[in-house]
mmCIF file as gemmi writes it, N, C-alpha and C atoms, coordinates in Angstrom:
data_model
loop_
_atom_site.group_PDB
_atom_site.id
_atom_site.type_symbol
_atom_site.label_atom_id
_atom_site.label_alt_id
_atom_site.label_comp_id
_atom_site.label_asym_id
_atom_site.label_entity_id
_atom_site.label_seq_id
_atom_site.pdbx_PDB_ins_code
_atom_site.Cartn_x
_atom_site.Cartn_y
_atom_site.Cartn_z
_atom_site.occupancy
_atom_site.B_iso_or_equiv
_atom_site.pdbx_formal_charge
_atom_site.auth_seq_id
_atom_site.auth_asym_id
_atom_site.pdbx_PDB_model_num
ATOM 1 N N . MET Axp A 1 ? -13.94 -14.203 16.439 1 0 ? 1 A 1
ATOM 2 C CA . MET Axp A 1 ? -12.685 -14.676 16.773 1 0 ? 1 A 1
ATOM 3 C C . MET Axp A 1 ? -11.721 -13.432 16.797 1 0 ? 1 A 1
ATOM 4 N N . LYS Axp A 2 ? -10.968 -13.37 17.846 1 0 ? 2 A 1
ATOM 5 C CA . LYS Axp A 2 ? -10.045 -12.233 17.993 1 0 ? 2 A 1
ATOM 6 C C . LYS Axp A 2 ? -8.587 -12.726 17.692 1 0 ? 2 A 1
ATOM 7 N N . GLN Axp A 3 ? -7.897 -11.902 17 1 0 ? 3 A 1
ATOM 8 C CA . GLN Axp A 3 ? -6.488 -12.274 16.62 1 0 ? 3 A 1
ATOM 9 C C . GLN Axp A 3 ? -5.568 -11.267 17.348 1 0 ? 3 A 1
ATOM 10 N N . LYS Axp A 4 ? -4.365 -11.676 17.56 1 0 ? 4 A 1
ATOM 11 C CA . LYS Axp A 4 ? -3.451 -10.848 18.213 1 0 ? 4 A 1
ATOM 12 C C . LYS Axp A 4 ? -2.566 -10.16 17.177 1 0 ? 4 A 1
ATOM 13 N N . LEU Axp A 5 ? -2.168 -8.945 17.528 1 0 ? 5 A 1
ATOM 14 C CA . LEU Axp A 5 ? -1.277 -8.165 16.679 1 0 ? 5 A 1
ATOM 15 C C . LEU Axp A 5 ? -0.225 -7.545 17.525 1 0 ? 5 A 1
ATOM 16 N N . THR Axp A 6 ? 1.045 -7.652 17.174 1 0 ? 6 A 1
ATOM 17 C CA . THR Axp A 6 ? 2.075 -6.988 17.899 1 0 ? 6 A 1
ATOM 18 C C . THR Axp A 6 ? 2.588 -5.777 17.16 1 0 ? 6 A 1
ATOM 19 N N . LEU Axp A 7 ? 2.569 -4.654 17.828 1 0 ? 7 A 1
ATOM 20 C CA . LEU Axp A 7 ? 3.042 -3.383 17.23 1 0 ? 7 A 1
ATOM 21 C C . LEU Axp A 7 ? 4.309 -2.904 17.958 1 0 ? 7 A 1
ATOM 22 N N . THR Axp A 8 ? 5.162 -2.211 17.233 1 0 ? 8 A 1
ATOM 23 C CA . THR Axp A 8 ? 6.361 -1.535 17.935 1 0 ? 8 A 1
ATOM 24 C C . THR Axp A 8 ? 6.006 -0.028 17.695 1 0 ? 8 A 1
ATOM 25 N N . VAL Axp A 9 ? 5.901 0.516 18.92 1 0 ? 9 A 1
ATOM 26 C CA . VAL Axp A 9 ? 5.482 1.967 18.958 1 0 ? 9 A 1
ATOM 27 C C . VAL Axp A 9 ? 6.465 2.677 19.911 1 0 ? 9 A 1
ATOM 28 N N . GLU Axp A 10 ? 6.754 3.926 19.594 1 0 ? 10 A 1
ATOM 29 C CA . GLU Axp A 10 ? 7.673 4.767 20.341 1 0 ? 10 A 1
ATOM 30 C C . GLU Axp A 10 ? 7.097 4.865 21.732 1 0 ? 10 A 1
ATOM 31 N N . ARG Axp A 11 ? 8.01 4.987 22.665 1 0 ? 11 A 1
ATOM 32 C CA . ARG Axp A 11 ? 7.606 5.146 24.128 1 0 ? 11 A 1
ATOM 33 C C . ARG Axp A 11 ? 6.719 6.36 24.331 1 0 ? 11 A 1
ATOM 34 N N . SER Axp A 12 ? 7.07 7.408 23.683 1 0 ? 12 A 1
ATOM 35 C CA . SER Axp A 12 ? 6.345 8.718 23.937 1 0 ? 12 A 1
ATOM 36 C C . SER Axp A 12 ? 4.858 8.543 23.442 1 0 ? 12 A 1
ATOM 37 N N . ALA Axp A 13 ? 4.621 7.825 22.377 1 0 ? 13 A 1
ATOM 38 C CA . ALA Axp A 13 ? 3.294 7.526 21.853 1 0 ? 13 A 1
ATOM 39 C C . ALA Axp A 13 ? 2.488 6.684 22.775 1 0 ? 13 A 1
ATOM 40 N N . VAL Axp A 14 ? 3.194 5.715 23.379 1 0 ? 14 A 1
ATOM 41 C CA . VAL Axp A 14 ? 2.508 4.823 24.358 1 0 ? 14 A 1
ATOM 42 C C . VAL Axp A 14 ? 2.133 5.607 25.577 1 0 ? 14 A 1
ATOM 43 N N . GLN Axp A 15 ? 3.03 6.472 26.072 1 0 ? 15 A 1
ATOM 44 C CA . GLN Axp A 15 ? 2.789 7.237 27.207 1 0 ? 15 A 1
ATOM 45 C C . GLN Axp A 15 ? 1.623 8.211 26.96 1 0 ? 15 A 1
ATOM 46 N N . ALA Axp A 16 ? 1.536 8.825 25.824 1 0 ? 16 A 1
ATOM 47 C CA . ALA Axp A 16 ? 0.453 9.719 25.462 1 0 ? 16 A 1
ATOM 48 C C . ALA Axp A 16 ? -0.862 9.007 25.365 1 0 ? 16 A 1
ATOM 49 N N . ALA Axp A 17 ? -0.821 7.747 24.795 1 0 ? 17 A 1
ATOM 50 C CA . ALA Axp A 17 ? -2.061 6.972 24.642 1 0 ? 17 A 1
ATOM 51 C C . ALA Axp A 17 ? -2.511 6.544 26.071 1 0 ? 17 A 1
ATOM 52 N N . ARG Axp A 18 ? -1.677 6.26 27.06 1 0 ? 18 A 1
ATOM 53 C CA . ARG Axp A 18 ? -2 5.943 28.417 1 0 ? 18 A 1
ATOM 54 C C . ARG Axp A 18 ? -2.763 7.061 29.003 1 0 ? 18 A 1
ATOM 55 N N . ARG Axp A 19 ? -2.163 8.251 28.838 1 0 ? 19 A 1
ATOM 56 C CA . ARG Axp A 19 ? -2.782 9.44 29.486 1 0 ? 19 A 1
ATOM 57 C C . ARG Axp A 19 ? -4.207 9.692 28.906 1 0 ? 19 A 1
ATOM 58 N N . THR Axp A 20 ? -4.315 9.526 27.553 1 0 ? 20 A 1
ATOM 59 C CA . THR Axp A 20 ? -5.562 9.746 26.893 1 0 ? 20 A 1
ATOM 60 C C . THR Axp A 20 ? -6.562 8.689 27.387 1 0 ? 20 A 1
ATOM 61 N N . ALA Axp A 21 ? -6.138 7.477 27.468 1 0 ? 21 A 1
ATOM 62 C CA . ALA Axp A 21 ? -6.995 6.355 27.975 1 0 ? 21 A 1
ATOM 63 C C . ALA Axp A 21 ? -7.504 6.62 29.397 1 0 ? 21 A 1
ATOM 64 N N . ARG Axp A 22 ? -6.696 7.131 30.244 1 0 ? 22 A 1
ATOM 65 C CA . ARG Axp A 22 ? -7.065 7.465 31.631 1 0 ? 22 A 1
ATOM 66 C C . ARG Axp A 22 ? -8.097 8.516 31.67 1 0 ? 22 A 1
ATOM 67 N N . ARG Axp A 23 ? -7.923 9.605 30.804 1 0 ? 23 A 1
ATOM 68 C CA . ARG Axp A 23 ? -8.858 10.692 30.718 1 0 ? 23 A 1
ATOM 69 C C . ARG Axp A 23 ? -10.188 10.259 30.163 1 0 ? 23 A 1
ATOM 70 N N . GLN Axp A 24 ? -10.209 9.342 29.183 1 0 ? 24 A 1
ATOM 71 C CA . GLN Axp A 24 ? -11.455 8.891 28.507 1 0 ? 24 A 1
ATOM 72 C C . GLN Axp A 24 ? -12.067 7.782 29.287 1 0 ? 24 A 1
ATOM 73 N N . GLY Axp A 25 ? -11.366 7.156 30.269 1 0 ? 25 A 1
ATOM 74 C CA . GLY Axp A 25 ? -11.926 6.052 30.969 1 0 ? 25 A 1
ATOM 75 C C . GLY Axp A 25 ? -12.041 4.781 30.084 1 0 ? 25 A 1
ATOM 76 N N . THR Axp A 26 ? -11.043 4.537 29.304 1 0 ? 26 A 1
ATOM 77 C CA . THR Axp A 26 ? -11.058 3.389 28.472 1 0 ? 26 A 1
ATOM 78 C C . THR Axp A 26 ? -9.689 2.741 28.516 1 0 ? 26 A 1
ATOM 79 N N . SER Axp A 27 ? -9.525 1.659 27.823 1 0 ? 27 A 1
ATOM 80 C CA . SER Axp A 27 ? -8.173 0.98 27.813 1 0 ? 27 A 1
ATOM 81 C C . SER Axp A 27 ? -7.31 1.452 26.608 1 0 ? 27 A 1
ATOM 82 N N . ILE Axp A 28 ? -6.058 1.257 26.723 1 0 ? 28 A 1
ATOM 83 C CA . ILE Axp A 28 ? -5.032 1.691 25.685 1 0 ? 28 A 1
ATOM 84 C C . ILE Axp A 28 ? -5.337 0.793 24.453 1 0 ? 28 A 1
ATOM 85 N N . SER Axp A 29 ? -5.607 -0.463 24.557 1 0 ? 29 A 1
ATOM 86 C CA . SER Axp A 29 ? -5.85 -1.255 23.404 1 0 ? 29 A 1
ATOM 87 C C . SER Axp A 29 ? -7.146 -0.846 22.705 1 0 ? 29 A 1
ATOM 88 N N . ALA Axp A 30 ? -8.102 -0.374 23.405 1 0 ? 30 A 1
ATOM 89 C CA . ALA Axp A 30 ? -9.341 0.243 22.729 1 0 ? 30 A 1
ATOM 90 C C . ALA Axp A 30 ? -9.016 1.361 21.884 1 0 ? 30 A 1
ATOM 91 N N . ILE Axp A 31 ? -8.076 2.24 22.361 1 0 ? 31 A 1
ATOM 92 C CA . ILE Axp A 31 ? -7.683 3.42 21.605 1 0 ? 31 A 1
ATOM 93 C C . ILE Axp A 31 ? -7.009 2.969 20.323 1 0 ? 31 A 1
ATOM 94 N N . PHE Axp A 32 ? -6.034 2.019 20.432 1 0 ? 32 A 1
ATOM 95 C CA . PHE Axp A 32 ? -5.362 1.602 19.261 1 0 ? 32 A 1
ATOM 96 C C . PHE Axp A 32 ? -6.365 0.846 18.249 1 0 ? 32 A 1
ATOM 97 N N . GLU Axp A 33 ? -7.217 0.105 18.795 1 0 ? 33 A 1
ATOM 98 C CA . GLU Axp A 33 ? -8.231 -0.581 17.907 1 0 ? 33 A 1
ATOM 99 C C . GLU Axp A 33 ? -9.107 0.418 17.125 1 0 ? 33 A 1
ATOM 100 N N . LYS Axp A 34 ? -9.523 1.478 17.927 1 0 ? 34 A 1
ATOM 101 C CA . LYS Axp A 34 ? -10.318 2.488 17.308 1 0 ? 34 A 1
ATOM 102 C C . LYS Axp A 34 ? -9.515 3.25 16.218 1 0 ? 34 A 1
ATOM 103 N N . THR Axp A 35 ? -8.274 3.461 16.436 1 0 ? 35 A 1
ATOM 104 C CA . THR Axp A 35 ? -7.482 4.219 15.51 1 0 ? 35 A 1
ATOM 105 C C . THR Axp A 35 ? -7.246 3.429 14.202 1 0 ? 35 A 1
ATOM 106 N N . PHE Axp A 36 ? -7.126 2.071 14.273 1 0 ? 36 A 1
ATOM 107 C CA . PHE Axp A 36 ? -6.927 1.268 13.104 1 0 ? 36 A 1
ATOM 108 C C . PHE Axp A 36 ? -8.211 1.029 12.353 1 0 ? 36 A 1
ATOM 109 N N . THR Axp A 37 ? -9.246 0.894 13.123 1 0 ? 37 A 1
ATOM 110 C CA . THR Axp A 37 ? -10.619 0.509 12.383 1 0 ? 37 A 1
ATOM 111 C C . THR Axp A 37 ? -11.207 1.696 11.789 1 0 ? 37 A 1
ATOM 112 N N . GLU Axp A 38 ? -10.898 2.919 12.184 1 0 ? 38 A 1
ATOM 113 C CA . GLU Axp A 38 ? -11.513 4.079 11.596 1 0 ? 38 A 1
ATOM 114 C C . GLU Axp A 38 ? -10.814 4.514 10.351 1 0 ? 38 A 1
ATOM 115 N N . SER Axp A 39 ? -9.52 4.161 10.227 1 0 ? 39 A 1
ATOM 116 C CA . SER Axp A 39 ? -8.813 4.62 9.022 1 0 ? 39 A 1
ATOM 117 C C . SER Axp A 39 ? -9.256 3.819 7.814 1 0 ? 39 A 1
ATOM 118 N N . GLU Axp A 40 ? -9.308 4.498 6.714 1 0 ? 40 A 1
ATOM 119 C CA . GLU Axp A 40 ? -9.692 3.842 5.438 1 0 ? 40 A 1
ATOM 120 C C . GLU Axp A 40 ? -8.444 3.125 4.842 1 0 ? 40 A 1
ATOM 121 N N . PRO Axp A 41 ? -8.639 2.058 4.2 1 0 ? 41 A 1
ATOM 122 C CA . PRO Axp A 41 ? -7.545 1.411 3.6 1 0 ? 41 A 1
ATOM 123 C C . PRO Axp A 41 ? -7.016 2.234 2.408 1 0 ? 41 A 1
ATOM 124 N N . ARG Axp A 42 ? -5.634 2.394 2.384 1 0 ? 42 A 1
ATOM 125 C CA . ARG Axp A 42 ? -4.983 3.199 1.33 1 0 ? 42 A 1
ATOM 126 C C . ARG Axp A 42 ? -4.612 2.367 0.166 1 0 ? 42 A 1
ATOM 127 N N . ALA Axp A 43 ? -4.515 3.035 -0.886 1 0 ? 43 A 1
ATOM 128 C CA . ALA Axp A 43 ? -3.959 2.302 -2.075 1 0 ? 43 A 1
ATOM 129 C C . ALA Axp A 43 ? -2.524 2.192 -1.897 1 0 ? 43 A 1
ATOM 130 N N . GLY Axp A 44 ? -1.936 1.24 -2.622 1 0 ? 44 A 1
ATOM 131 C CA . GLY Axp A 44 ? -0.49 0.934 -2.459 1 0 ? 44 A 1
ATOM 132 C C . GLY Axp A 44 ? 0.422 1.963 -3.238 1 0 ? 44 A 1
ATOM 133 N N . PHE Axp A 45 ? 1.661 1.773 -3.143 1 0 ? 45 A 1
ATOM 134 C CA . PHE Axp A 45 ? 2.648 2.748 -3.718 1 0 ? 45 A 1
ATOM 135 C C . PHE Axp A 45 ? 2.414 2.847 -5.158 1 0 ? 45 A 1
ATOM 136 N N . ALA Axp A 46 ? 2.154 1.79 -5.944 1 0 ? 46 A 1
ATOM 137 C CA . ALA Axp A 46 ? 2.02 1.774 -7.334 1 0 ? 46 A 1
ATOM 138 C C . ALA Axp A 46 ? 0.827 2.611 -7.747 1 0 ? 46 A 1
ATOM 139 N N . ALA Axp A 47 ? -0.328 2.496 -7.131 1 0 ? 47 A 1
ATOM 140 C CA . ALA Axp A 47 ? -1.496 3.277 -7.412 1 0 ? 47 A 1
ATOM 141 C C . ALA Axp A 47 ? -1.244 4.724 -7.149 1 0 ? 47 A 1
ATOM 142 N N . ASP Axp A 48 ? -0.53 5.092 -6.076 1 0 ? 48 A 1
ATOM 143 C CA . ASP Axp A 48 ? -0.209 6.454 -5.783 1 0 ? 48 A 1
ATOM 144 C C . ASP Axp A 48 ? 0.712 7.062 -6.86 1 0 ? 48 A 1
ATOM 145 N N . TRP Axp A 49 ? 1.698 6.259 -7.234 1 0 ? 49 A 1
ATOM 146 C CA . TRP Axp A 49 ? 2.675 6.711 -8.23 1 0 ? 49 A 1
ATOM 147 C C . TRP Axp A 49 ? 1.988 6.941 -9.532 1 0 ? 49 A 1
ATOM 148 N N . LEU Axp A 50 ? 1.081 6.03 -9.974 1 0 ? 50 A 1
ATOM 149 C CA . LEU Axp A 50 ? 0.418 6.213 -11.206 1 0 ? 50 A 1
ATOM 150 C C . LEU Axp A 50 ? -0.507 7.438 -11.197 1 0 ? 50 A 1
ATOM 151 N N . GLU Axp A 51 ? -1.222 7.619 -10.04 1 0 ? 51 A 1
ATOM 152 C CA . GLU Axp A 51 ? -2.098 8.815 -9.929 1 0 ? 51 A 1
ATOM 153 C C . GLU Axp A 51 ? -1.333 10.084 -9.979 1 0 ? 51 A 1
ATOM 154 N N . GLN Axp A 52 ? -0.159 10.042 -9.367 1 0 ? 52 A 1
ATOM 155 C CA . GLN Axp A 52 ? 0.709 11.306 -9.528 1 0 ? 52 A 1
ATOM 156 C C . GLN Axp A 52 ? 1.17 11.578 -10.922 1 0 ? 52 A 1
ATOM 157 N N . ARG Axp A 53 ? 1.465 10.504 -11.634 1 0 ? 53 A 1
ATOM 158 C CA . ARG Axp A 53 ? 1.935 10.672 -13.083 1 0 ? 53 A 1
ATOM 159 C C . ARG Axp A 53 ? 0.812 11.074 -13.915 1 0 ? 53 A 1
ATOM 160 N N . ARG Axp A 54 ? -0.447 10.626 -13.639 1 0 ? 54 A 1
ATOM 161 C CA . ARG Axp A 54 ? -1.59 11.099 -14.426 1 0 ? 54 A 1
ATOM 162 C C . ARG Axp A 54 ? -1.823 12.535 -14.18 1 0 ? 54 A 1
ATOM 163 N N . ALA Axp A 55 ? -1.696 12.999 -12.922 1 0 ? 55 A 1
ATOM 164 C CA . ALA Axp A 55 ? -1.878 14.329 -12.559 1 0 ? 55 A 1
ATOM 165 C C . ALA Axp A 55 ? -0.873 15.253 -13.287 1 0 ? 55 A 1
ATOM 166 N N . GLU Axp A 56 ? 0.369 14.736 -13.486 1 0 ? 56 A 1
ATOM 167 C CA . GLU Axp A 56 ? 1.484 15.526 -14.205 1 0 ? 56 A 1
ATOM 168 C C . GLU Axp A 56 ? 1.214 15.426 -15.735 1 0 ? 56 A 1
ATOM 169 N N . GLY Axp A 57 ? 0.306 14.608 -16.244 1 0 ? 57 A 1
ATOM 170 C CA . GLY Axp A 57 ? 0.065 14.573 -17.666 1 0 ? 57 A 1
ATOM 171 C C . GLY Axp A 57 ? 0.913 13.523 -18.344 1 0 ? 57 A 1
ATOM 172 N N . VAL Axp A 58 ? 1.529 12.661 -17.544 1 0 ? 58 A 1
ATOM 173 C CA . VAL Axp A 58 ? 2.338 11.576 -18.167 1 0 ? 58 A 1
ATOM 174 C C . VAL Axp A 58 ? 1.573 10.281 -18.315 1 0 ? 58 A 1
ATOM 175 N N . ARG Axp A 59 ? 1.671 9.686 -19.428 1 0 ? 59 A 1
ATOM 176 C CA . ARG Axp A 59 ? 0.952 8.455 -19.732 1 0 ? 59 A 1
ATOM 177 C C . ARG Axp A 59 ? 1.574 7.385 -18.833 1 0 ? 59 A 1
ATOM 178 N N . PRO Axp A 60 ? 0.769 6.486 -18.15 1 0 ? 60 A 1
ATOM 179 C CA . PRO Axp A 60 ? 1.334 5.495 -17.237 1 0 ? 60 A 1
ATOM 180 C C . PRO Axp A 60 ? 1.967 4.354 -18.024 1 0 ? 60 A 1
ATOM 181 N N . VAL Axp A 61 ? 1.531 4.08 -19.231 1 0 ? 61 A 1
ATOM 182 C CA . VAL Axp A 61 ? 2.203 2.967 -20.054 1 0 ? 61 A 1
ATOM 183 C C . VAL Axp A 61 ? 2.753 3.563 -21.245 1 0 ? 61 A 1
ATOM 184 N N . VAL Axp A 62 ? 4.035 3.34 -21.4 1 0 ? 62 A 1
ATOM 185 C CA . VAL Axp A 62 ? 4.796 3.84 -22.535 1 0 ? 62 A 1
ATOM 186 C C . VAL Axp A 62 ? 4.805 2.715 -23.58 1 0 ? 62 A 1
ATOM 187 N N . PRO Axp A 63 ? 4.405 2.927 -24.817 1 0 ? 63 A 1
ATOM 188 C CA . PRO Axp A 63 ? 4.405 1.923 -25.763 1 0 ? 63 A 1
ATOM 189 C C . PRO Axp A 63 ? 5.836 1.507 -26.041 1 0 ? 63 A 1
ATOM 190 N N . ILE Axp A 64 ? 6.025 0.272 -26.335 1 0 ? 64 A 1
ATOM 191 C CA . ILE Axp A 64 ? 7.419 -0.304 -26.611 1 0 ? 64 A 1
ATOM 192 C C . ILE Axp A 64 ? 7.653 -0.162 -28.124 1 0 ? 64 A 1
ATOM 193 N N . PRO Axp A 65 ? 8.714 0.388 -28.503 1 0 ? 65 A 1
ATOM 194 C CA . PRO Axp A 65 ? 8.917 0.529 -29.922 1 0 ? 65 A 1
ATOM 195 C C . PRO Axp A 65 ? 9.193 -0.83 -30.512 1 0 ? 65 A 1
ATOM 196 N N . ASP Axp A 66 ? 9.093 -0.927 -31.856 1 0 ? 66 A 1
ATOM 197 C CA . ASP Axp A 66 ? 9.35 -2.141 -32.53 1 0 ? 66 A 1
ATOM 198 C C . ASP Axp A 66 ? 10.766 -2.722 -32.144 1 0 ? 66 A 1
ATOM 199 N N . ASP Axp A 67 ? 10.73 -3.824 -31.521 1 0 ? 67 A 1
ATOM 200 C CA . ASP Axp A 67 ? 11.891 -4.458 -31.039 1 0 ? 67 A 1
ATOM 201 C C . ASP Axp A 67 ? 11.745 -5.909 -31.217 1 0 ? 67 A 1
ATOM 202 N N . LEU Axp A 68 ? 12.563 -6.566 -32.062 1 0 ? 68 A 1
ATOM 203 C CA . LEU Axp A 68 ? 12.546 -7.959 -32.396 1 0 ? 68 A 1
ATOM 204 C C . LEU Axp A 68 ? 12.763 -8.777 -31.137 1 0 ? 68 A 1
ATOM 205 N N . ARG Axp A 69 ? 13.522 -8.374 -30.17 1 0 ? 69 A 1
ATOM 206 C CA . ARG Axp A 69 ? 13.775 -9.132 -28.964 1 0 ? 69 A 1
ATOM 207 C C . ARG Axp A 69 ? 12.481 -9.189 -28.113 1 0 ? 69 A 1
ATOM 208 N N . TYR Axp A 70 ? 11.761 -8.116 -28.059 1 0 ? 70 A 1
ATOM 209 C CA . TYR Axp A 70 ? 10.444 -8.012 -27.341 1 0 ? 70 A 1
ATOM 210 C C . TYR Axp A 70 ? 9.491 -8.978 -27.935 1 0 ? 70 A 1
ATOM 211 N N . GLU Axp A 71 ? 9.381 -8.872 -29.325 1 0 ? 71 A 1
ATOM 212 C CA . GLU Axp A 71 ? 8.389 -9.716 -30.044 1 0 ? 71 A 1
ATOM 213 C C . GLU Axp A 71 ? 8.71 -11.241 -29.783 1 0 ? 71 A 1
ATOM 214 N N . HIS Axp A 72 ? 9.961 -11.612 -29.823 1 0 ? 72 A 1
ATOM 215 C CA . HIS Axp A 72 ? 10.377 -12.899 -29.588 1 0 ? 72 A 1
ATOM 216 C C . HIS Axp A 72 ? 9.991 -13.379 -28.148 1 0 ? 72 A 1
ATOM 217 N N . LEU Axp A 73 ? 10.221 -12.567 -27.156 1 0 ? 73 A 1
ATOM 218 C CA . LEU Axp A 73 ? 9.875 -12.856 -25.727 1 0 ? 73 A 1
ATOM 219 C C . LEU Axp A 73 ? 8.34 -12.947 -25.619 1 0 ? 73 A 1
ATOM 220 N N . ARG Axp A 74 ? 7.659 -11.948 -26.259 1 0 ? 74 A 1
ATOM 221 C CA . ARG Axp A 74 ? 6.211 -11.947 -26.14 1 0 ? 74 A 1
ATOM 222 C C . ARG Axp A 74 ? 5.612 -13.208 -26.694 1 0 ? 74 A 1
ATOM 223 N N . LYS Axp A 75 ? 6.062 -13.716 -27.869 1 0 ? 75 A 1
ATOM 224 C CA . LYS Axp A 75 ? 5.498 -14.961 -28.412 1 0 ? 75 A 1
ATOM 225 C C . LYS Axp A 75 ? 5.829 -16.161 -27.638 1 0 ? 75 A 1
ATOM 226 N N . LYS Axp A 76 ? 7.101 -16.057 -26.988 1 0 ? 76 A 1
ATOM 227 C CA . LYS Axp A 76 ? 7.538 -17.276 -26.226 1 0 ? 76 A 1
ATOM 228 C C . LYS Axp A 76 ? 6.748 -17.437 -24.817 1 0 ? 76 A 1
ATOM 229 N N . TYR Axp A 77 ? 6.504 -16.246 -24.212 1 0 ? 77 A 1
ATOM 230 C CA . TYR Axp A 77 ? 6.031 -16.35 -22.849 1 0 ? 77 A 1
ATOM 231 C C . TYR Axp A 77 ? 4.563 -15.939 -22.668 1 0 ? 77 A 1
ATOM 232 N N . LEU Axp A 78 ? 3.963 -15.066 -23.485 1 0 ? 78 A 1
ATOM 233 C CA . LEU Axp A 78 ? 2.666 -14.56 -23.261 1 0 ? 78 A 1
ATOM 234 C C . LEU Axp A 78 ? 1.698 -15.453 -23.978 1 0 ? 78 A 1
ATOM 235 N N . LYS Axp A 79 ? 0.664 -15.799 -23.374 1 0 ? 79 A 1
ATOM 236 C CA . LYS Axp A 79 ? -0.425 -16.606 -24.02 1 0 ? 79 A 1
ATOM 237 C C . LYS Axp A 79 ? -1.436 -15.672 -24.608 1 0 ? 79 A 1
ATOM 238 N N . PRO Axp A 80 ? -2.019 -16.008 -25.788 1 0 ? 80 A 1
ATOM 239 C CA . PRO Axp A 80 ? -3.016 -15.236 -26.366 1 0 ? 80 A 1
ATOM 240 C C . PRO Axp A 80 ? -4.34 -15.192 -25.518 1 0 ? 80 A 1
ATOM 241 N N . VAL Axp A 81 ? -4.982 -14.046 -25.567 1 0 ? 81 A 1
ATOM 242 C CA . VAL Axp A 81 ? -6.309 -13.863 -24.823 1 0 ? 81 A 1
ATOM 243 C C . VAL Axp A 81 ? -7.395 -14.609 -25.603 1 0 ? 81 A 1
ATOM 244 N N . ARG Axp A 82 ? -8.184 -15.463 -24.895 1 0 ? 82 A 1
ATOM 245 C CA . ARG Axp A 82 ? -9.185 -16.22 -25.5 1 0 ? 82 A 1
ATOM 246 C C . ARG Axp A 82 ? -10.512 -15.57 -25.228 1 0 ? 82 A 1
């Protein structure tokens, strides 16, 4: 089953893709499909941010100091792990 995807691309990129498609004897949609299927899925912003912080030597999770407000909220909203 094929699904449709609508992209907004700059005019210059479309013109360059058309020229490349003519040279290769293929369609412009085939070029875009090939571009998107060959790329590996990237991690999201949060994973990139954490990886950068680990590289800098910063711990990703900062322990919360003893705070009665936090303890009250934790008991109220968090369920114990079973």
